[in-house]
Short mmCIF file of C-alpha atoms in Angstrom, two decimals:
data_model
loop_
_atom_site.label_atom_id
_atom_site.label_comp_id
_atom_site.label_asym_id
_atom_site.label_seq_id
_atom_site.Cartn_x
_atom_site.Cartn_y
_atom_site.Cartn_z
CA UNK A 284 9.08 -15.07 98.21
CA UNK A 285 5.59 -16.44 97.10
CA UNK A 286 4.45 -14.65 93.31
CA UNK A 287 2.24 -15.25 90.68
CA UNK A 288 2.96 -14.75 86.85
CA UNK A 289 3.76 -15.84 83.75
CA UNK A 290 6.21 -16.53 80.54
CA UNK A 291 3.56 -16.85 77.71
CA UNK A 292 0.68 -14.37 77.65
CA UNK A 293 -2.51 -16.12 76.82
CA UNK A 294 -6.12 -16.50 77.64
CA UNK A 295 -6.94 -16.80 81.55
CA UNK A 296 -8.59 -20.30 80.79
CA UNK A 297 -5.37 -21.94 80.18
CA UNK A 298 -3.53 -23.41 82.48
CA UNK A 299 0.05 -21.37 82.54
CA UNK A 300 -2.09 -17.67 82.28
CA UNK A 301 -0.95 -17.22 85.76
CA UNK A 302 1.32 -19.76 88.14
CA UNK A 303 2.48 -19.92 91.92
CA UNK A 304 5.85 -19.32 91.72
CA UNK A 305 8.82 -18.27 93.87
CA UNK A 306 11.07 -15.33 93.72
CA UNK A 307 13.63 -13.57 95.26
CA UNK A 308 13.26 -10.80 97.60
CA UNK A 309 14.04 -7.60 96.34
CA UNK A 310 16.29 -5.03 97.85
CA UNK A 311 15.21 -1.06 98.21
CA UNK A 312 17.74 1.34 97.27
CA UNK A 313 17.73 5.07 95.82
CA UNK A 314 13.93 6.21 95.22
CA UNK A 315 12.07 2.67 96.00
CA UNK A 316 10.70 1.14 99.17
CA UNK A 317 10.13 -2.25 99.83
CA UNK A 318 6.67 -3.14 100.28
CA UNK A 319 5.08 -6.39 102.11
CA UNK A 320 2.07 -7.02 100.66
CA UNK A 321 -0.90 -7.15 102.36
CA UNK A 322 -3.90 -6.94 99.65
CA UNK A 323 -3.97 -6.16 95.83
CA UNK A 324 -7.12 -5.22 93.60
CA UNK A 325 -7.41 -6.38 90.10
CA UNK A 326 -7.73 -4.01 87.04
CA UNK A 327 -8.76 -4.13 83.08
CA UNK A 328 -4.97 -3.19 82.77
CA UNK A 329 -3.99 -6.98 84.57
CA UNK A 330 -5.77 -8.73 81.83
CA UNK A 331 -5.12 -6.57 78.76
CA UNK A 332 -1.00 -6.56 79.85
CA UNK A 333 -1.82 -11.26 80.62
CA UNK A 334 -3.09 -11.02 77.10
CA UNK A 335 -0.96 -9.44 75.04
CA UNK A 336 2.54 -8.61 76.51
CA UNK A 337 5.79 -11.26 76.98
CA UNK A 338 8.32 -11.07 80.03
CA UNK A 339 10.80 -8.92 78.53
CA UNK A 340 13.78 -11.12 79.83
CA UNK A 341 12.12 -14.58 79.06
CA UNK A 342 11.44 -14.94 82.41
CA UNK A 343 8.47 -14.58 84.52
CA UNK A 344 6.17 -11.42 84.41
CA UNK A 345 4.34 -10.38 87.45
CA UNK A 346 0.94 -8.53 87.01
CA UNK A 347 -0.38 -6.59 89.71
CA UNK A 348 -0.84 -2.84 90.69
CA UNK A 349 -3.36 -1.75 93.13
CA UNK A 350 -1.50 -2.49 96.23
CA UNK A 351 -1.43 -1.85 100.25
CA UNK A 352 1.28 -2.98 102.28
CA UNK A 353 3.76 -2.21 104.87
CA UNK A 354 6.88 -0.92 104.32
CA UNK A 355 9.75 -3.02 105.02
CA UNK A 356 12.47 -1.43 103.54
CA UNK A 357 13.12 2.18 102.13
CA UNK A 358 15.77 3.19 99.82
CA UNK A 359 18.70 6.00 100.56
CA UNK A 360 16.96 8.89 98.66
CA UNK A 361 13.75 7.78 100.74
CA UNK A 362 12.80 10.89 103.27
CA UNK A 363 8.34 10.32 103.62
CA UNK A 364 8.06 6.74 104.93
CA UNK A 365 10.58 4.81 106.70
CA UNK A 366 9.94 0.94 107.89
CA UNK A 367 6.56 0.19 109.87
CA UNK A 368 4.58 2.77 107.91
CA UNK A 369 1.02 1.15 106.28
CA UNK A 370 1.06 2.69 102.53
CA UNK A 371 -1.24 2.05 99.61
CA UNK A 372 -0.44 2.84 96.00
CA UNK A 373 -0.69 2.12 91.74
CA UNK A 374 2.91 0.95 91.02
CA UNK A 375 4.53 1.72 87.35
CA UNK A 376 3.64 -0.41 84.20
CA UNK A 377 7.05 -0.38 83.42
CA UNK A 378 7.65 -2.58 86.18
CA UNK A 379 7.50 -5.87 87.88
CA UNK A 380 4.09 -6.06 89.37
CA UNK A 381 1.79 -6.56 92.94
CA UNK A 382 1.22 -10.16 92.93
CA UNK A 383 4.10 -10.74 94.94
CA UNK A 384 4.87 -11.53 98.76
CA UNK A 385 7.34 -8.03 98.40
CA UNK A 386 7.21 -5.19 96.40
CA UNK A 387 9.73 -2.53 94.69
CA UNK A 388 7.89 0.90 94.45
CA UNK A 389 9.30 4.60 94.18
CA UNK A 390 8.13 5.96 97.16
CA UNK A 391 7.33 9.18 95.11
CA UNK A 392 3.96 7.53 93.63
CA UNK A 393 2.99 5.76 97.18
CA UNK A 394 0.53 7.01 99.40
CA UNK A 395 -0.16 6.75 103.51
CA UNK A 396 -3.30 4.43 103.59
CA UNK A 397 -6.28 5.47 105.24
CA UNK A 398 -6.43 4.26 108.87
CA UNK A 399 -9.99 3.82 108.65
CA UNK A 400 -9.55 1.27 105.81
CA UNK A 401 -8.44 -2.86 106.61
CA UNK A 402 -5.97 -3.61 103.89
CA UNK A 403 -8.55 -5.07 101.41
CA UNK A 404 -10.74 -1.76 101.87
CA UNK A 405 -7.73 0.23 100.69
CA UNK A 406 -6.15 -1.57 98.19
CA UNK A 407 -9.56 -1.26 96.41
CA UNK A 408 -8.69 2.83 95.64
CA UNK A 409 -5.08 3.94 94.14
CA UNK A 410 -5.39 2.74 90.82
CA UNK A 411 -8.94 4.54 90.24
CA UNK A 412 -8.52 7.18 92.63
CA UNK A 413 -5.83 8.52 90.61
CA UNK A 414 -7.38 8.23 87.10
CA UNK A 415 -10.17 9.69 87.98
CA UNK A 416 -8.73 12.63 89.93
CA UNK A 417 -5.84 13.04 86.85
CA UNK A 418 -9.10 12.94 84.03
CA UNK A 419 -10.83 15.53 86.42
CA UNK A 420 -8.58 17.53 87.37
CA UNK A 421 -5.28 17.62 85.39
CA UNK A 422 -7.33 16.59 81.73
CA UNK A 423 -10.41 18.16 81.98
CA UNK A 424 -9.82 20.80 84.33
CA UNK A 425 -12.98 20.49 85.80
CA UNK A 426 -12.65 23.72 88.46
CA UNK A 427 -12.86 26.09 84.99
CA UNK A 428 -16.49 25.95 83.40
CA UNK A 429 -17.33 26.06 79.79
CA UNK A 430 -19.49 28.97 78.27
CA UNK A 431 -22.86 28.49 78.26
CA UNK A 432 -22.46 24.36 79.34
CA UNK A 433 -24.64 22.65 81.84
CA UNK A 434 -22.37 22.64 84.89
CA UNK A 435 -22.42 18.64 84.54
CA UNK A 436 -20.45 15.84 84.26
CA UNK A 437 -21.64 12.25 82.78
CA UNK A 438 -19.73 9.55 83.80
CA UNK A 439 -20.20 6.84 81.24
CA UNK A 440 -19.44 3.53 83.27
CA UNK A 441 -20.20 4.61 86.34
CA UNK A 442 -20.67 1.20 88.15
CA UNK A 443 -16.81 -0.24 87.37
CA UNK A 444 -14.13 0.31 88.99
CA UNK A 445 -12.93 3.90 87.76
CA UNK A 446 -16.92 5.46 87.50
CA UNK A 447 -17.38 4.31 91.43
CA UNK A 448 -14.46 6.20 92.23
CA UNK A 449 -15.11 8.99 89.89
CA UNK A 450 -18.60 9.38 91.34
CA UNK A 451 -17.73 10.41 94.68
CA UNK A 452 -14.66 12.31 93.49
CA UNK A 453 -16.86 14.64 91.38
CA UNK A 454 -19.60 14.71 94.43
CA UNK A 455 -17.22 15.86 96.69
CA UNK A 456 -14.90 17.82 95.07
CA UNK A 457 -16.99 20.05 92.85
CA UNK A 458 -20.18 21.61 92.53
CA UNK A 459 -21.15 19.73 89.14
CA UNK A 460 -23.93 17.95 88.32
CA UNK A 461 -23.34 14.24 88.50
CA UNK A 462 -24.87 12.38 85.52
CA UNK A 463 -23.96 8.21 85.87
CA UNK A 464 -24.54 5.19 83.54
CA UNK A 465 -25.76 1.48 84.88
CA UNK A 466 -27.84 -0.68 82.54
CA UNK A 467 -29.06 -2.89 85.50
CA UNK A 468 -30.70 -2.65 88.79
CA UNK A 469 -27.90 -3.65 90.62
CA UNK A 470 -25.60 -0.94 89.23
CA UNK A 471 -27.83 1.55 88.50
CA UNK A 472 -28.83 1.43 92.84
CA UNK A 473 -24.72 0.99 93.61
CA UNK A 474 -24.48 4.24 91.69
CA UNK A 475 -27.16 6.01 93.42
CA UNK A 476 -25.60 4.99 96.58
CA UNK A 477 -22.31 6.18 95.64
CA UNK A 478 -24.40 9.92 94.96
CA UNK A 479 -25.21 10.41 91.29
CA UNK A 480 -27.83 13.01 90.96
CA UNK A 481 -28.53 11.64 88.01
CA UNK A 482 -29.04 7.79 86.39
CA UNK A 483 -29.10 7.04 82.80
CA UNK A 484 -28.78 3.49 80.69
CA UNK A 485 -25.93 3.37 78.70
CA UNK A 486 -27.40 -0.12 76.95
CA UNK A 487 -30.12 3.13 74.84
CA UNK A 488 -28.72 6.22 73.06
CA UNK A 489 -27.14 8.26 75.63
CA UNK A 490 -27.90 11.99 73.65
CA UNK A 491 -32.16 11.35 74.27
CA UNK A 492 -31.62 10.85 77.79
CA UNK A 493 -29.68 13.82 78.40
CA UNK A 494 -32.32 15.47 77.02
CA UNK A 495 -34.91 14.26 78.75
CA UNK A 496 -33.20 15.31 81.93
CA UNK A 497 -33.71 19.04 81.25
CA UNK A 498 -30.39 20.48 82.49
CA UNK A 499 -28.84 21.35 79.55
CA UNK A 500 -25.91 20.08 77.49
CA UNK A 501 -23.08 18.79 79.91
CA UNK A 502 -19.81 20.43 80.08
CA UNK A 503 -17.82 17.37 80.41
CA UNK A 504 -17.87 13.95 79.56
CA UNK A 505 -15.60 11.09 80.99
CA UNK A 506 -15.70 7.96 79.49
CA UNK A 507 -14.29 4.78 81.34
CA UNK A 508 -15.57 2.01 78.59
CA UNK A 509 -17.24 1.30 75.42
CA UNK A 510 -16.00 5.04 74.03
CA UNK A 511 -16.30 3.43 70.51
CA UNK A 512 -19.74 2.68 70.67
CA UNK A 513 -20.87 5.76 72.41
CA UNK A 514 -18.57 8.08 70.35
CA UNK A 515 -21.51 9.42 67.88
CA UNK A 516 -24.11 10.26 70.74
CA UNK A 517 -21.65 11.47 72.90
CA UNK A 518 -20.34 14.25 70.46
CA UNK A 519 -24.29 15.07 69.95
CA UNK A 520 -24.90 15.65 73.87
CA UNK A 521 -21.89 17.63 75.10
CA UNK A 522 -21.99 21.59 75.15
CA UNK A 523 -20.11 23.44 72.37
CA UNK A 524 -16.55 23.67 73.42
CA UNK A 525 -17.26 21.15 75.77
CA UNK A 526 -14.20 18.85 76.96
CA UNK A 527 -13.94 14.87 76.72
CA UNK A 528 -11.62 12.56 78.41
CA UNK A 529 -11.20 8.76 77.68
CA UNK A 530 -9.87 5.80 79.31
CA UNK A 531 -10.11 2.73 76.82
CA UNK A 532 -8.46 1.66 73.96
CA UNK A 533 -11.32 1.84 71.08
CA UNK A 534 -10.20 0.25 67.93
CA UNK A 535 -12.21 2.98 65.95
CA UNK A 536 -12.36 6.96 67.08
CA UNK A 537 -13.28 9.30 64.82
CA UNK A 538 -12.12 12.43 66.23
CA UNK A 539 -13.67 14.90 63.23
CA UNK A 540 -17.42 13.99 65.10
CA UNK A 541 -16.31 16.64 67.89
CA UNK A 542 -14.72 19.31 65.64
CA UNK A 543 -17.73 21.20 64.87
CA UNK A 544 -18.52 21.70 68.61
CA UNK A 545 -14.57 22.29 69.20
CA UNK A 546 -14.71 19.70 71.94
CA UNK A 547 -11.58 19.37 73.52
CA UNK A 548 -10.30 15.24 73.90
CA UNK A 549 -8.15 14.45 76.38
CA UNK A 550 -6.43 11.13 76.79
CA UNK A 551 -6.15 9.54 80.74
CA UNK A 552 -3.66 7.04 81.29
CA UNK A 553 -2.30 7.19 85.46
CA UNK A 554 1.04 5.47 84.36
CA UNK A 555 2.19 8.03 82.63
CA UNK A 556 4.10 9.92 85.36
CA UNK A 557 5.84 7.38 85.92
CA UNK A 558 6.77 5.69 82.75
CA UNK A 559 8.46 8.57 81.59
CA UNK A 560 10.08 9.76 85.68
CA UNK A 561 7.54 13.51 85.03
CA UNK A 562 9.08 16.17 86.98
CA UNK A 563 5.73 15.93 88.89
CA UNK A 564 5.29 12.66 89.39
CA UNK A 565 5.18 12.77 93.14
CA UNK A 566 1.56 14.48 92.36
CA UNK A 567 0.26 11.09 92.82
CA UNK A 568 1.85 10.75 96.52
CA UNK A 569 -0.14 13.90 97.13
CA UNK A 570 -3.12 12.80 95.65
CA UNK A 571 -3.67 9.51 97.67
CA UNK A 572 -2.88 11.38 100.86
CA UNK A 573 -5.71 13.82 99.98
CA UNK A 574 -7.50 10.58 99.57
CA UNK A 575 -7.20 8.98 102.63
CA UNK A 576 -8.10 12.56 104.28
CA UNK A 577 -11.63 12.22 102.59
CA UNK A 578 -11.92 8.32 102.96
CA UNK A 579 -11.14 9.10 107.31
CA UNK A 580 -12.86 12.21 107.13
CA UNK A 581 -16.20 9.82 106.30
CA UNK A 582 -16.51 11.93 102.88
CA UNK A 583 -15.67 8.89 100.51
CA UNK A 584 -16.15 4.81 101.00
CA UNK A 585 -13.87 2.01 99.37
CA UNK A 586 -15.58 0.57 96.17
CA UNK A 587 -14.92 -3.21 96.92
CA UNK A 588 -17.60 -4.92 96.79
CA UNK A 589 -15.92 -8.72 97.08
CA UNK A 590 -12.98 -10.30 98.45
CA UNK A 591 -10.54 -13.43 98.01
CA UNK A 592 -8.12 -15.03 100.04
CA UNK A 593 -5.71 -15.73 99.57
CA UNK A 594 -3.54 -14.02 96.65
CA UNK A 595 -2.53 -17.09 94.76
CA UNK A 596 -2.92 -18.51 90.95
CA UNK A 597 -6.25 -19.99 91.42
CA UNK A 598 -7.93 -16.70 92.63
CA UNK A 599 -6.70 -14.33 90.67
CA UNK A 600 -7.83 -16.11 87.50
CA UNK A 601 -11.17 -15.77 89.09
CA UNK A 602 -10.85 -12.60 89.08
CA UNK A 603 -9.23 -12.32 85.85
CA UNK A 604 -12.45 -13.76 84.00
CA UNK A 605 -15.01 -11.33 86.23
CA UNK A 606 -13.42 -8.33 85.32
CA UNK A 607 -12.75 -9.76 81.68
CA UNK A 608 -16.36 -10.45 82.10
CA UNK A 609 -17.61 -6.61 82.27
CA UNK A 610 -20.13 -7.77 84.75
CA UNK A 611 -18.17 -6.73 88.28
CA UNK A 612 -19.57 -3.85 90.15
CA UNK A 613 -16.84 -1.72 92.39
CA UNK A 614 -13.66 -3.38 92.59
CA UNK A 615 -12.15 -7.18 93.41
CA UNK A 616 -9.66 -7.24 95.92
CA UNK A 617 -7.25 -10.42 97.31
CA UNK A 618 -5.82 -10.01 100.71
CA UNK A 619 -2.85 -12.70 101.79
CA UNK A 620 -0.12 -14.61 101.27
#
């Protein structure tokens, strides 16, 4: 079968970042079901995993998690889909990757894909869809207010891939406030679109604008980039007692700025389920299923905004450098074989 990967992680300007190559096809047994791919989306997870981490056999590694596909195969412990069904899901970390012709997945973490949604459309969603429902929901808990706290949520990123996403979520799942950051024109009208009540810039101190709004300190804070350098104002702007969830990797976070409020930080990673088998990990099944309700219901759009064809070496270190770029609104998707 037709894959892309590597054997030496590097910068995507060189030539051997990613290469065509060809695999076998796996086999599904026990939890997994064999996927054919149809489209995969590109995340800051592809190129921080290109840059930094080796095949663990010396052989190739194969990036890649967004995903939507038909299911070819399904393993004997298998009992939701069964061969023909149309499925979309985030795959595991821990495993060999998307950007592949087939695809092993435990069928506990995969999700029917909307039938409103062409394959690109979908494959846009499960990787966001569940980070920002898990930092809503399962980290900050969202549904129980703080004392006293506006009942608000500021989104810092809202224009990338997770903040689009997280938008809507929050707009159509709760009753809060919606508070998003842009810097540009562009993003700051795609986030208006996507229904933030409110706009701020996240290129000026975050805490003034708040402010200036006139709602009140916000109850919750979710931030999907640049935490270090927001850190200071965003301990100043959230409500006493207040709860904070992150999804980068800042080199510097000093926690003691949020201890006098007795802000609450939670940590968001959507892998984690699965890297470690959670006795709940079939959550995430549920969740993209409750997904593609909204998405057919009309409630919630895809966030791709651009599309390659087809999923080969070439394009995907296009892709590679936009999102390495910070400059991509919504997500990046590449449909084909």
């Amino acid at each position: 079968m037709k894959a892309v990967g590597y054997k030496v992680p590097g910068p995507i300007a060189e030539n051997a970042s990613l290469v065509d190559i060809d695999l076998p096809r796996p086999v599904a047994a026990g939890h997994d079901i064999l996927v054919e791919v149809m489209a995969v989306s590109v995340n800051p997870v592809d190129y921080k995993v290109r840059g930094s981490s080796p095949p663990a056999d010396g052989d190739w590694k194969v990036l890649g998690w967004d995903a939507a596909g038909i299911v070819r195969e399904v393993g004997s412990e298998v009992t939701q889909f069964k061969a023909g069904d149309e499925v979309y899901y985030a795959g595991s970390i821990t495993r060999s990757g998307t950007n592949a012709q087939f695809h092993l997945v435990d069928a506990r973490i995969v999700g029917k894909k909307p039938t409103s949604l062409d394959w690109a459309e979908a494959a846009a969603l499960p990787l966001t869809t569940l980070t920002a429902w898990e930092a809503m929901f399962d980290r900050l808990d969202v549904a129980k207010p703080v004392p006293g706290a506006a009942a608000a949520i500021l989104i810092i990123g809202g224009a990338g891939g997770v903040g689009s996403i997280a938008i809507q979520i929050a707009r159509q799942r709760t009753d809060l406030t919606v508070i998003a950051t842009a810097s540009r024109p562009d993003t700051q009208e795609w986030v208006k679109g996507l229904g933030a009540h409110h706009v701020i810039d996240h290129s000026r101190p975050l805490a003034a604008q708040i402010s200036e709004l006139g709602i009140g300190a916000p109850a919750f804070v979710f931030s999907t980039t640049h935490t270090e350098k927001h850190a200071a104002d965003i301990a100043e702007l959230i409500a006493p007692q207040g709860r904070f969830a992150l999804i980068d990797d800042p080199k510097v976070f000093d926690i003691m700025l949020f201890k006098r409020k007795a802000v609450s930080i939670h940590h968001e990673l959507m892998f984690t389920r699965s890297i470690y088998g959670t006795p709940d990990m079939s959550e995430q099944g549920k969740i993209l299923d409750a997904m593609a309700v909204l998405v057919d219901d009309g409630k919630i759009r895809t966030t791709l905004t651009r599309k390659l064809s087809p999923i080969n070496a070439a394009n995907l270190k296009t892709v590679h450098a936009l999102i390495e770029s910070s400059t991509s609104i919504g997500k990046i998707v590449l449909e084909g074989f």
